[in-house]
Amino acid sequence: MLLKRLSFVHFRNIAQEELSFGPGINCFVGDNGAGKTNAVDAVYYLSMCKSSLALTDSQNIGHGGEFFVLDARYATDGGREERISCTFSRRAGKTLRRNGKEYERLADHVGLIPVVIVSPADGALISDAADERRRFLNALIAQTDRAYLGAVMRYNAVLAERNRLLKSMPDETMLGIYDRQLAGLGTAIHARRQSAVEELRPRVARYYRTLASDREEVELVYRSELNDRPFDELLLASRARDLANQFTTAGIHRDDLVLRIGGYPLRKYGSQGQQKSFLIALKLAQYDLLAAASGERPLLLLDDLFDKLDARRVEQLLLLVSDEAFGQIFITDCNPTRLRRILDRAGRPYELFTVTEGHIVPERKGDAAESGDGERNGNPPEAAEEGGGR
């Protein structure tokens, strides 16, 4: 998948800009808070219909504005052209269009433009509660299996109705109906998650061995109550507890993805370097899975990379993703000299964009050559652009 052009209107602090990208590595460099992250988050938004930063849609509108617009042109690995545009306004809500035709459901778009993001927020996969890891699994599978996303949405709706019933005057007949619906949906979701983790496991181990200098074995374990007991039996056995607590205490909404190193929990026993290497290995495994399932090389977004790894491991990573198995890549960093030095050694063509107070200026080939760092740069972008408050 290739993102050829992206335009912004009132997206956070970007008033009106347009960018053209190269087919290899595209780098956004600038001070912290200049807006580098906004550029890659806009790319993520147009794939997943939401921000990677857990922002509401209204929070993506520029200060004092009433709406934002994102518009992008893509070329698939098979040569097909796609145009995706998203408009959100405080009054009318969100509208997403593919080649000019409005989607009836946003969920129908997820998976068309596969994307993987590596960012500082990934630390939540280790330190936060299980719902973060469930969200990771859901986002991964949803990009390859539209039926799965629909099942998760229906499961959550039925779960909410069941919990409301438990808080009022529970009716045994209605509880039975909800139980049958949850059991059917939850069993299918559990099977799909189990399959995804099985596919991720060897890929994570392989990438970790490449990135890390230690020989510790890493593994993923899918923890679910459904591993040991059918869902309908779980719901029946937990009925009294559910009535006492007034919410559903058993089910796939309690699943977890356990991360281990050397047989022990990564959060407790992994060093900072091991944790960061594990997280990047997990995201590269996700990339592999999406590429295999979709037939498209996903867009790879590497946000604030040096926050996660030291220079040596960043160089290892960039050498790794310079392989033909990886497609277009977007990187943000605050140190252009350091990044250029590593990219030049990697030998893959790249474009450099300087971000200053919400504006992006592409570095022309002549500028790079004069500095002695740009001999391997690809063709310059066709237009300047960018912005953001991060």
Short mmCIF file of C-alpha atoms in Angstrom, two decimals:
data_model
loop_
_atom_site.label_atom_id
_atom_site.label_comp_id
_atom_site.label_asym_id
_atom_site.label_seq_id
_atom_site.Cartn_x
_atom_site.Cartn_y
_atom_site.Cartn_z
CA MET A 1 0.00 0.00 0.00
CA LEU A 2 1.31 3.43 -0.95
CA LEU A 3 0.03 6.74 0.40
CA LYS A 4 0.74 9.19 -2.41
CA ARG A 5 -0.83 12.41 -1.18
CA LEU A 6 -2.51 13.63 2.01
CA SER A 7 -4.29 16.94 2.59
CA PHE A 8 -5.48 18.45 5.88
CA VAL A 9 -8.05 21.13 6.64
CA HIS A 10 -8.36 22.28 10.28
CA PHE A 11 -6.93 19.00 11.58
CA ARG A 12 -5.70 19.97 15.03
CA ASN A 13 -3.42 22.93 14.39
CA ILE A 14 -3.03 22.36 10.65
CA ALA A 15 -5.06 25.06 8.95
CA GLN A 16 -4.70 23.86 5.34
CA GLU A 17 -1.81 21.81 4.02
CA GLU A 18 -0.99 19.16 1.44
CA LEU A 19 1.84 16.60 1.35
CA SER A 20 3.15 14.19 -1.26
CA PHE A 21 5.13 11.15 -0.09
CA GLY A 22 7.85 8.93 -1.44
CA PRO A 23 7.39 5.16 -1.75
CA GLY A 24 10.08 4.34 0.83
CA ILE A 25 10.78 6.01 4.15
CA ASN A 26 9.20 9.39 4.96
CA CYS A 27 10.63 11.23 7.97
CA PHE A 28 9.10 14.06 9.99
CA VAL A 29 11.69 15.89 12.08
CA GLY A 30 11.32 18.83 14.43
CA ASP A 31 11.16 19.90 18.05
CA ASN A 32 8.89 18.20 20.55
CA GLY A 33 5.38 19.62 20.25
CA ALA A 34 5.91 20.86 16.68
CA GLY A 35 3.29 18.53 15.20
CA LYS A 36 5.20 15.49 13.93
CA THR A 37 2.87 13.01 15.62
CA ASN A 38 -0.19 14.66 14.07
CA ALA A 39 1.06 13.79 10.60
CA VAL A 40 1.36 10.06 11.28
CA ASP A 41 -1.83 10.04 13.35
CA ALA A 42 -3.75 11.43 10.36
CA VAL A 43 -2.46 8.47 8.33
CA TYR A 44 -3.66 6.12 11.07
CA TYR A 45 -7.02 7.89 11.27
CA LEU A 46 -7.80 7.35 7.60
CA SER A 47 -7.17 3.61 8.02
CA MET A 48 -8.92 2.98 11.34
CA CYS A 49 -11.53 5.81 11.40
CA LYS A 50 -10.16 7.05 14.72
CA SER A 51 -7.08 8.58 16.31
CA SER A 52 -4.31 6.39 17.70
CA LEU A 53 -4.02 8.89 20.58
CA ALA A 54 -7.37 8.06 22.22
CA LEU A 55 -8.71 11.49 21.25
CA THR A 56 -12.38 12.07 20.52
CA ASP A 57 -13.26 13.28 17.04
CA SER A 58 -14.06 16.77 18.29
CA GLN A 59 -10.60 16.99 19.88
CA ASN A 60 -9.08 16.60 16.40
CA ILE A 61 -10.66 19.88 15.23
CA GLY A 62 -8.27 22.82 15.16
CA HIS A 63 -8.64 25.38 17.93
CA GLY A 64 -11.75 27.50 17.45
CA GLY A 65 -12.91 25.48 14.43
CA GLU A 66 -16.12 23.63 13.66
CA PHE A 67 -14.84 20.81 11.45
CA PHE A 68 -11.82 19.01 10.01
CA VAL A 69 -11.17 17.27 6.69
CA LEU A 70 -8.60 14.62 5.74
CA ASP A 71 -8.26 13.55 2.12
CA ALA A 72 -5.80 10.98 0.78
CA ARG A 73 -4.80 9.28 -2.46
CA TYR A 74 -3.45 5.73 -2.34
CA ALA A 75 -2.11 3.13 -4.75
CA THR A 76 -2.44 -0.53 -3.79
CA ASP A 77 0.38 -3.01 -4.33
CA GLY A 78 -1.68 -4.30 -7.25
CA GLY A 79 -1.81 -0.82 -8.84
CA ARG A 80 -5.39 0.11 -7.96
CA GLU A 81 -6.03 3.77 -7.09
CA GLU A 82 -8.06 4.65 -4.00
CA ARG A 83 -9.21 8.01 -2.65
CA ILE A 84 -10.34 8.15 0.98
CA SER A 85 -11.75 11.32 2.55
CA CYS A 86 -13.08 11.94 6.04
CA THR A 87 -15.03 14.95 7.25
CA PHE A 88 -16.06 15.56 10.83
CA SER A 89 -18.11 18.52 12.04
CA ARG A 90 -19.51 19.30 15.45
CA ARG A 91 -23.01 19.54 14.00
CA ALA A 92 -23.15 16.78 11.41
CA GLY A 93 -20.73 14.21 12.84
CA LYS A 94 -18.42 11.99 10.78
CA THR A 95 -18.62 11.16 7.07
CA LEU A 96 -16.19 8.76 5.36
CA ARG A 97 -16.03 8.36 1.59
CA ARG A 98 -14.22 5.92 -0.67
CA ASN A 99 -13.75 7.18 -4.23
CA GLY A 100 -16.55 9.69 -3.66
CA LYS A 101 -19.09 7.19 -2.30
CA GLU A 102 -20.12 7.51 1.34
CA TYR A 103 -19.82 4.47 3.57
CA GLU A 104 -23.04 3.38 5.25
CA ARG A 105 -21.00 1.97 8.16
CA LEU A 106 -17.50 3.04 9.20
CA ALA A 107 -16.73 -0.57 10.10
CA ASP A 108 -16.94 -1.47 6.40
CA HIS A 109 -13.79 0.60 5.76
CA VAL A 110 -11.49 -0.91 8.39
CA GLY A 111 -8.98 -3.21 6.68
CA LEU A 112 -9.00 -1.55 3.27
CA ILE A 113 -5.85 0.47 4.08
CA PRO A 114 -3.86 -1.79 6.46
CA VAL A 115 -1.72 0.07 8.99
CA VAL A 116 0.58 -0.68 11.94
CA ILE A 117 1.77 1.98 14.37
CA VAL A 118 4.67 1.82 16.83
CA SER A 119 4.46 4.65 19.36
CA PRO A 120 5.28 5.55 22.98
CA ALA A 121 1.67 4.69 23.84
CA ASP A 122 2.53 1.01 23.27
CA GLY A 123 3.91 0.90 26.80
CA ALA A 124 0.30 0.57 27.96
CA LEU A 125 0.31 -2.95 26.51
CA ILE A 126 2.70 -3.89 29.29
CA SER A 127 1.77 -1.64 32.19
CA ASP A 128 -1.99 -1.13 31.87
CA ALA A 129 -4.98 -3.39 32.41
CA ALA A 130 -6.05 -6.25 30.15
CA ASP A 131 -8.47 -4.09 28.15
CA GLU A 132 -5.47 -2.45 26.39
CA ARG A 133 -4.25 -5.82 25.18
CA ARG A 134 -7.75 -6.83 24.11
CA ARG A 135 -7.96 -3.62 22.08
CA PHE A 136 -4.68 -4.55 20.40
CA LEU A 137 -6.05 -7.97 19.45
CA ASN A 138 -9.33 -6.49 18.26
CA ALA A 139 -7.60 -3.87 16.09
CA LEU A 140 -5.30 -6.50 14.59
CA ILE A 141 -8.04 -9.00 13.72
CA ALA A 142 -10.55 -6.34 12.59
CA GLN A 143 -8.21 -5.30 9.76
CA THR A 144 -8.30 -8.80 8.30
CA ASP A 145 -11.73 -10.08 9.32
CA ARG A 146 -14.76 -7.81 8.91
CA ALA A 147 -17.08 -10.41 10.42
CA TYR A 148 -14.97 -10.33 13.58
CA LEU A 149 -15.41 -6.58 14.02
CA GLY A 150 -19.17 -6.95 13.60
CA ALA A 151 -19.23 -9.77 16.16
CA VAL A 152 -17.31 -7.67 18.72
CA MET A 153 -19.67 -4.75 18.23
CA ARG A 154 -22.74 -6.95 18.66
CA TYR A 155 -21.21 -8.70 21.68
CA ASN A 156 -20.57 -5.36 23.39
CA ALA A 157 -24.13 -4.23 22.66
CA VAL A 158 -25.66 -7.43 24.09
CA LEU A 159 -23.31 -7.26 27.10
CA ALA A 160 -24.45 -3.70 27.82
CA GLU A 161 -28.11 -4.77 27.62
CA ARG A 162 -27.50 -7.74 29.92
CA ASN A 163 -25.72 -5.52 32.45
CA ARG A 164 -28.61 -3.04 32.38
CA LEU A 165 -31.03 -5.89 33.03
CA LEU A 166 -28.92 -7.12 35.96
CA LYS A 167 -29.12 -3.66 37.53
CA SER A 168 -32.92 -3.53 37.34
CA MET A 169 -35.34 -6.39 37.99
CA PRO A 170 -33.77 -9.37 36.23
CA ASP A 171 -36.12 -11.54 34.23
CA GLU A 172 -34.98 -15.15 33.82
CA THR A 173 -36.40 -15.38 30.31
CA MET A 174 -34.55 -12.28 29.13
CA LEU A 175 -31.33 -13.38 30.82
CA GLY A 176 -31.60 -16.66 28.96
CA ILE A 177 -31.97 -14.83 25.65
CA TYR A 178 -28.97 -12.63 26.34
CA ASP A 179 -26.94 -15.64 27.48
CA ARG A 180 -27.57 -17.47 24.21
CA GLN A 181 -26.57 -14.41 22.20
CA LEU A 182 -23.40 -13.82 24.24
CA ALA A 183 -22.44 -17.49 24.05
CA GLY A 184 -22.75 -17.60 20.26
CA LEU A 185 -20.87 -14.36 19.63
CA GLY A 186 -18.29 -14.90 22.37
CA THR A 187 -17.39 -18.40 21.21
CA ALA A 188 -16.68 -17.14 17.69
CA ILE A 189 -14.61 -14.21 18.99
CA HIS A 190 -12.63 -16.49 21.30
CA ALA A 191 -11.77 -18.87 18.46
CA ARG A 192 -10.58 -16.02 16.23
CA ARG A 193 -8.44 -14.50 18.99
CA GLN A 194 -6.94 -17.87 19.79
CA SER A 195 -6.01 -18.37 16.15
CA ALA A 196 -4.47 -14.89 15.89
CA VAL A 197 -2.29 -15.43 18.96
CA GLU A 198 -1.10 -18.77 17.57
CA GLU A 199 -0.04 -16.99 14.38
CA LEU A 200 1.61 -14.11 16.26
CA ARG A 201 3.63 -16.25 18.65
CA PRO A 202 6.44 -17.53 16.34
CA ARG A 203 6.66 -14.19 14.54
CA VAL A 204 7.17 -12.28 17.81
CA ALA A 205 9.89 -14.71 18.89
CA ARG A 206 11.69 -14.36 15.54
CA TYR A 207 11.65 -10.56 15.50
CA TYR A 208 12.69 -10.36 19.14
CA ARG A 209 15.76 -12.49 18.43
CA THR A 210 16.69 -10.10 15.61
CA LEU A 211 16.21 -6.92 17.65
CA ALA A 212 17.46 -7.94 21.09
CA SER A 213 21.00 -8.73 22.16
CA ASP A 214 19.92 -11.24 24.83
CA ARG A 215 18.87 -14.84 24.31
CA GLU A 216 15.81 -14.88 26.54
CA GLU A 217 12.81 -16.71 25.11
CA VAL A 218 9.68 -14.60 24.70
CA GLU A 219 6.12 -15.84 24.33
CA LEU A 220 2.48 -14.80 24.06
CA VAL A 221 -0.22 -16.62 26.01
CA TYR A 222 -3.92 -16.10 25.35
CA ARG A 223 -5.70 -16.20 28.70
CA SER A 224 -9.46 -16.76 28.57
CA GLU A 225 -12.07 -18.45 30.71
CA LEU A 226 -13.29 -20.05 27.49
CA ASN A 227 -10.03 -21.98 27.18
CA ASP A 228 -11.31 -24.42 29.80
CA ARG A 229 -15.10 -24.24 29.66
CA PRO A 230 -17.90 -23.52 27.12
CA PHE A 231 -19.32 -20.01 27.36
CA ASP A 232 -22.90 -21.10 28.03
CA GLU A 233 -21.72 -23.14 31.02
CA LEU A 234 -19.68 -20.19 32.32
CA LEU A 235 -22.68 -17.86 32.17
CA LEU A 236 -24.91 -20.35 33.96
CA ALA A 237 -22.32 -21.04 36.67
CA SER A 238 -21.77 -17.31 37.27
CA ARG A 239 -25.48 -16.37 37.30
CA ALA A 240 -25.75 -15.96 41.09
CA ARG A 241 -22.56 -13.90 41.20
CA ASP A 242 -23.80 -11.74 38.32
CA LEU A 243 -27.08 -11.05 40.12
CA ALA A 244 -25.24 -10.10 43.31
CA ASN A 245 -22.74 -7.84 41.54
CA GLN A 246 -25.25 -6.49 38.99
CA PHE A 247 -22.91 -6.99 36.03
CA THR A 248 -21.60 -9.87 33.88
CA THR A 249 -18.60 -11.38 35.65
CA ALA A 250 -17.57 -14.03 33.09
CA GLY A 251 -16.86 -13.85 29.39
CA ILE A 252 -14.49 -12.89 26.62
CA HIS A 253 -14.62 -9.26 27.79
CA ARG A 254 -12.23 -10.44 30.55
CA ASP A 255 -9.69 -12.07 28.20
CA ASP A 256 -6.02 -11.12 28.37
CA LEU A 257 -2.88 -11.44 26.27
CA VAL A 258 -0.04 -12.41 28.59
CA LEU A 259 3.47 -11.28 27.59
CA ARG A 260 6.33 -13.38 28.99
CA ILE A 261 10.11 -13.41 28.86
CA GLY A 262 12.11 -16.37 30.09
CA GLY A 263 8.83 -17.87 31.32
CA TYR A 264 8.03 -14.89 33.58
CA PRO A 265 5.74 -11.83 33.18
CA LEU A 266 7.43 -9.22 31.00
CA ARG A 267 6.13 -6.33 33.12
CA LYS A 268 7.84 -7.61 36.29
CA TYR A 269 10.95 -9.34 34.99
CA GLY A 270 11.81 -7.67 31.68
CA SER A 271 14.37 -4.85 31.62
CA GLN A 272 13.41 -1.58 29.93
CA GLY A 273 15.35 -2.59 26.83
CA GLN A 274 13.73 -6.03 26.76
CA GLN A 275 10.27 -4.53 27.12
CA LYS A 276 10.83 -2.08 24.28
CA SER A 277 12.26 -4.78 22.01
CA PHE A 278 9.32 -7.06 22.82
CA LEU A 279 6.78 -4.36 21.93
CA ILE A 280 8.42 -3.62 18.59
CA ALA A 281 8.66 -7.35 17.85
CA LEU A 282 4.94 -7.61 18.61
CA LYS A 283 4.13 -4.79 16.17
CA LEU A 284 6.34 -6.24 13.42
CA ALA A 285 4.59 -9.59 13.94
CA GLN A 286 1.31 -7.73 13.53
CA TYR A 287 2.67 -6.29 10.27
CA ASP A 288 3.52 -9.79 9.01
CA LEU A 289 0.07 -11.07 9.85
CA LEU A 290 -1.73 -8.19 8.13
CA ALA A 291 0.44 -8.47 5.02
CA ALA A 292 -0.18 -12.20 4.74
CA ALA A 293 -3.95 -11.87 5.24
CA SER A 294 -4.59 -8.81 3.07
CA GLY A 295 -2.07 -9.28 0.28
CA GLU A 296 -1.00 -5.67 0.87
CA ARG A 297 2.08 -4.39 2.65
CA PRO A 298 0.63 -2.22 5.45
CA LEU A 299 1.68 1.35 6.07
CA LEU A 300 4.19 1.28 8.94
CA LEU A 301 4.18 4.27 11.31
CA LEU A 302 7.17 4.64 13.67
CA ASP A 303 6.38 7.51 16.02
CA ASP A 304 9.09 8.89 18.32
CA LEU A 305 11.26 5.87 17.66
CA PHE A 306 14.22 6.91 19.81
CA ASP A 307 11.91 7.05 22.82
CA LYS A 308 11.65 3.28 22.52
CA LEU A 309 15.15 2.19 21.47
CA ASP A 310 18.76 3.27 21.64
CA ALA A 311 20.57 4.27 18.44
CA ARG A 312 22.04 0.79 17.89
CA ARG A 313 18.67 -0.93 18.05
CA VAL A 314 17.03 1.77 15.93
CA GLU A 315 19.64 1.07 13.27
CA GLN A 316 18.93 -2.66 13.55
CA LEU A 317 15.22 -1.97 13.15
CA LEU A 318 15.65 0.32 10.14
CA LEU A 319 17.93 -2.22 8.46
CA LEU A 320 15.27 -4.84 9.11
CA VAL A 321 12.39 -2.82 7.64
CA SER A 322 14.51 -1.85 4.62
CA ASP A 323 13.79 -5.35 3.32
CA GLU A 324 11.39 -5.62 0.37
CA ALA A 325 8.87 -7.34 2.64
CA PHE A 326 8.15 -3.90 4.11
CA GLY A 327 6.55 -1.11 2.11
CA GLN A 328 6.06 2.57 2.84
CA ILE A 329 7.23 3.79 6.25
CA PHE A 330 6.61 7.01 8.20
CA ILE A 331 9.02 8.02 10.98
CA THR A 332 9.03 10.92 13.46
CA ASP A 333 12.12 12.08 15.36
CA CYS A 334 13.42 15.27 16.96
CA ASN A 335 17.04 14.85 15.79
CA PRO A 336 17.42 15.09 11.98
CA THR A 337 21.23 14.66 12.02
CA ARG A 338 21.02 11.39 13.95
CA LEU A 339 18.18 10.06 11.82
CA ARG A 340 19.83 10.96 8.52
CA ARG A 341 23.07 9.26 9.58
CA ILE A 342 21.26 6.01 10.37
CA LEU A 343 19.09 6.11 7.24
CA ASP A 344 22.09 6.77 5.01
CA ARG A 345 23.78 3.67 6.43
CA ALA A 346 20.61 1.65 5.85
CA GLY A 347 20.78 2.60 2.18
CA ARG A 348 17.05 2.89 1.53
CA PRO A 349 15.71 6.03 -0.23
CA TYR A 350 13.95 8.44 2.10
CA GLU A 351 12.19 11.80 2.16
CA LEU A 352 12.73 14.31 4.95
CA PHE A 353 10.13 16.83 6.15
CA THR A 354 10.91 19.55 8.69
CA VAL A 355 8.03 20.35 11.06
CA THR A 356 7.91 23.79 12.68
CA GLU A 357 4.96 25.17 14.63
CA GLY A 358 2.39 23.18 12.72
CA HIS A 359 3.89 23.56 9.24
CA ILE A 360 5.82 20.97 7.26
CA VAL A 361 8.49 21.85 4.73
CA PRO A 362 9.92 19.08 2.51
CA GLU A 363 13.70 19.06 2.20
CA ARG A 364 14.71 19.37 -1.43
CA LYS A 365 17.33 17.04 -2.83
CA GLY A 366 19.73 19.97 -3.29
CA ASP A 367 19.41 20.91 0.38
CA ALA A 368 20.38 17.42 1.48
CA ALA A 369 23.26 17.18 -0.98
CA GLU A 370 24.72 20.46 0.23
CA SER A 371 24.70 19.16 3.80
CA GLY A 372 26.46 15.97 2.73
CA ASP A 373 23.64 13.79 4.05
CA GLY A 374 21.26 13.38 1.14
CA GLU A 375 23.00 11.45 -1.62
CA ARG A 376 20.57 8.55 -1.20
CA ASN A 377 17.39 10.55 -0.90
CA GLY A 378 14.60 9.70 -3.29
CA ASN A 379 12.61 12.19 -5.33
CA PRO A 380 11.40 15.20 -3.32
CA PRO A 381 7.73 15.47 -2.42
CA GLU A 382 5.59 17.47 -4.80
CA ALA A 383 4.14 19.79 -2.17
CA ALA A 384 4.88 21.19 1.27
CA GLU A 385 2.73 20.49 4.31
CA GLU A 386 1.83 19.50 7.83
CA GLY A 387 1.10 20.57 11.28
CA GLY A 388 -0.01 19.47 14.67
CA GLY A 389 0.13 20.14 18.29
CA ARG A 390 2.24 17.16 19.18
#
